[in-house]
Amino acid sequence: MDVTASLAAQNYVATRPATKAQPSETAGAALSDFAQSFAATMQKGEATSQAAMTGGADAHALVEALAQTKLAIETAVTVRDKVVEAYQEILRMPV
């Protein structure tokens, strides 16, 4: 057996537990965490934009908050599309 193959196998065994799925995380808990994070991002973006309009925040903070809000909305839309797609696929299954 080659030394590099042995090292690769050892590294694989060492990192395998890090990639294992966590059974304690349920889909409902993950969705709840996602929704809370989404709401917090939206509130932070709104607060920053209001502060920028009144002169309490600089333009850089506003642009950063808007970029984070845009990313959060795009992620939410993508998740929604995947859920709808999965639901439609389930409806197409023969009974």
PDB file of C-alpha atoms in Angstrom:
ATOM      1  CA  MET A   1       0.000   0.000   0.000  1.00  0.00           C
ATOM      2  CA  ASP A   2       1.286   3.417  -0.917  1.00  0.00           C
ATOM      3  CA  VAL A   3       2.094   5.882   1.875  1.00  0.00           C
ATOM      4  CA  THR A   4      -0.030   8.643   0.310  1.00  0.00           C
ATOM      5  CA  ALA A   5      -3.022   6.314   0.022  1.00  0.00           C
ATOM      6  CA  SER A   6      -2.616   5.396   3.677  1.00  0.00           C
ATOM      7  CA  LEU A   7      -2.487   9.061   4.708  1.00  0.00           C
ATOM      8  CA  ALA A   8      -5.525   9.824   2.573  1.00  0.00           C
ATOM      9  CA  ALA A   9      -7.458   6.983   4.207  1.00  0.00           C
ATOM     10  CA  GLN A  10      -6.471   8.197   7.678  1.00  0.00           C
ATOM     11  CA  ASN A  11      -7.550  11.765   6.855  1.00  0.00           C
ATOM     12  CA  TYR A  12     -10.838  10.489   5.472  1.00  0.00           C
ATOM     13  CA  VAL A  13     -11.566   8.512   8.639  1.00  0.00           C
ATOM     14  CA  ALA A  14     -10.631  11.520  10.787  1.00  0.00           C
ATOM     15  CA  THR A  15     -12.961  13.913   8.933  1.00  0.00           C
ATOM     16  CA  ARG A  16     -15.871  11.528   8.407  1.00  0.00           C
ATOM     17  CA  PRO A  17     -17.596  12.301  11.751  1.00  0.00           C
ATOM     18  CA  ALA A  18     -17.535  16.022  10.903  1.00  0.00           C
ATOM     19  CA  THR A  19     -19.603  15.421   7.778  1.00  0.00           C
ATOM     20  CA  LYS A  20     -22.137  13.112   9.414  1.00  0.00           C
ATOM     21  CA  ALA A  21     -25.666  14.468   9.661  1.00  0.00           C
ATOM     22  CA  GLN A  22     -26.795  15.567  13.090  1.00  0.00           C
ATOM     23  CA  PRO A  23     -29.869  13.516  14.070  1.00  0.00           C
ATOM     24  CA  SER A  24     -30.975  16.026  16.720  1.00  0.00           C
ATOM     25  CA  GLU A  25     -31.745  18.647  14.068  1.00  0.00           C
ATOM     26  CA  THR A  26     -35.244  18.133  12.720  1.00  0.00           C
ATOM     27  CA  ALA A  27     -36.684  19.733   9.639  1.00  0.00           C
ATOM     28  CA  GLY A  28     -39.106  21.743  11.758  1.00  0.00           C
ATOM     29  CA  ALA A  29     -36.342  23.114  13.962  1.00  0.00           C
ATOM     30  CA  ALA A  30     -34.229  24.002  10.932  1.00  0.00           C
ATOM     31  CA  LEU A  31     -37.171  25.757   9.291  1.00  0.00           C
ATOM     32  CA  SER A  32     -37.911  27.625  12.509  1.00  0.00           C
ATOM     33  CA  ASP A  33     -34.284  28.755  12.802  1.00  0.00           C
ATOM     34  CA  PHE A  34     -34.335  29.856   9.163  1.00  0.00           C
ATOM     35  CA  ALA A  35     -37.528  31.863   9.667  1.00  0.00           C
ATOM     36  CA  GLN A  36     -36.163  33.565  12.791  1.00  0.00           C
ATOM     37  CA  SER A  37     -32.900  34.407  11.044  1.00  0.00           C
ATOM     38  CA  PHE A  38     -34.816  35.748   8.032  1.00  0.00           C
ATOM     39  CA  ALA A  39     -36.997  37.954  10.233  1.00  0.00           C
ATOM     40  CA  ALA A  40     -33.965  39.270  12.135  1.00  0.00           C
ATOM     41  CA  THR A  41     -32.183  40.116   8.885  1.00  0.00           C
ATOM     42  CA  MET A  42     -35.234  41.931   7.570  1.00  0.00           C
ATOM     43  CA  GLN A  43     -35.627  43.915  10.804  1.00  0.00           C
ATOM     44  CA  LYS A  44     -31.940  44.846  10.818  1.00  0.00           C
ATOM     45  CA  GLY A  45     -32.136  46.016   7.208  1.00  0.00           C
ATOM     46  CA  GLU A  46     -35.234  48.074   7.914  1.00  0.00           C
ATOM     47  CA  ALA A  47     -33.694  49.661  11.005  1.00  0.00           C
ATOM     48  CA  THR A  48     -30.502  50.516   9.128  1.00  0.00           C
ATOM     49  CA  SER A  49     -32.418  52.040   6.218  1.00  0.00           C
ATOM     50  CA  GLN A  50     -34.500  54.167   8.585  1.00  0.00           C
ATOM     51  CA  ALA A  51     -31.337  55.274  10.387  1.00  0.00           C
ATOM     52  CA  ALA A  52     -29.725  56.182   7.059  1.00  0.00           C
ATOM     53  CA  MET A  53     -32.731  58.304   6.093  1.00  0.00           C
ATOM     54  CA  THR A  54     -32.513  60.258   9.334  1.00  0.00           C
ATOM     55  CA  GLY A  55     -28.729  60.601   9.180  1.00  0.00           C
ATOM     56  CA  GLY A  56     -27.967  58.005  11.858  1.00  0.00           C
ATOM     57  CA  ALA A  57     -26.127  55.564   9.588  1.00  0.00           C
ATOM     58  CA  ASP A  58     -23.594  55.987   6.821  1.00  0.00           C
ATOM     59  CA  ALA A  59     -24.042  54.900   3.227  1.00  0.00           C
ATOM     60  CA  HIS A  60     -21.734  51.898   3.606  1.00  0.00           C
ATOM     61  CA  ALA A  61     -23.865  50.444   6.406  1.00  0.00           C
ATOM     62  CA  LEU A  62     -26.982  50.986   4.301  1.00  0.00           C
ATOM     63  CA  VAL A  63     -25.526  49.232   1.261  1.00  0.00           C
ATOM     64  CA  GLU A  64     -24.335  46.337   3.413  1.00  0.00           C
ATOM     65  CA  ALA A  65     -27.738  45.956   5.083  1.00  0.00           C
ATOM     66  CA  LEU A  66     -29.516  46.075   1.720  1.00  0.00           C
ATOM     67  CA  ALA A  67     -27.177  43.422   0.302  1.00  0.00           C
ATOM     68  CA  GLN A  68     -27.834  41.140   3.269  1.00  0.00           C
ATOM     69  CA  THR A  69     -31.573  41.696   2.921  1.00  0.00           C
ATOM     70  CA  LYS A  70     -31.449  40.931  -0.799  1.00  0.00           C
ATOM     71  CA  LEU A  71     -29.519  37.716  -0.137  1.00  0.00           C
ATOM     72  CA  ALA A  72     -32.017  36.678   2.561  1.00  0.00           C
ATOM     73  CA  ILE A  73     -34.961  37.273   0.229  1.00  0.00           C
ATOM     74  CA  GLU A  74     -33.317  35.358  -2.617  1.00  0.00           C
ATOM     75  CA  THR A  75     -32.609  32.460  -0.250  1.00  0.00           C
ATOM     76  CA  ALA A  76     -36.202  32.451   1.026  1.00  0.00           C
ATOM     77  CA  VAL A  77     -37.553  32.453  -2.528  1.00  0.00           C
ATOM     78  CA  THR A  78     -35.245  29.583  -3.476  1.00  0.00           C
ATOM     79  CA  VAL A  79     -36.327  27.537  -0.451  1.00  0.00           C
ATOM     80  CA  ARG A  80     -39.978  28.260  -1.219  1.00  0.00           C
ATOM     81  CA  ASP A  81     -39.509  27.170  -4.831  1.00  0.00           C
ATOM     82  CA  LYS A  82     -37.846  23.929  -3.746  1.00  0.00           C
ATOM     83  CA  VAL A  83     -40.653  23.181  -1.271  1.00  0.00           C
ATOM     84  CA  VAL A  84     -43.315  23.822  -3.919  1.00  0.00           C
ATOM     85  CA  GLU A  85     -41.394  21.677  -6.405  1.00  0.00           C
ATOM     86  CA  ALA A  86     -41.151  18.822  -3.885  1.00  0.00           C
ATOM     87  CA  TYR A  87     -44.873  19.113  -3.096  1.00  0.00           C
ATOM     88  CA  GLN A  88     -45.758  18.987  -6.783  1.00  0.00           C
ATOM     89  CA  GLU A  89     -43.529  15.949  -7.228  1.00  0.00           C
ATOM     90  CA  ILE A  90     -45.325  14.201  -4.369  1.00  0.00           C
ATOM     91  CA  LEU A  91     -48.685  14.998  -5.994  1.00  0.00           C
ATOM     92  CA  ARG A  92     -47.482  13.392  -9.237  1.00  0.00           C
ATOM     93  CA  MET A  93     -46.660  10.105  -7.501  1.00  0.00           C
ATOM     94  CA  PRO A  94     -49.037   7.266  -8.252  1.00  0.00           C
ATOM     95  CA  VAL A  95     -50.994   5.988  -5.281  1.00  0.00           C
TER      96      VAL A  95
END
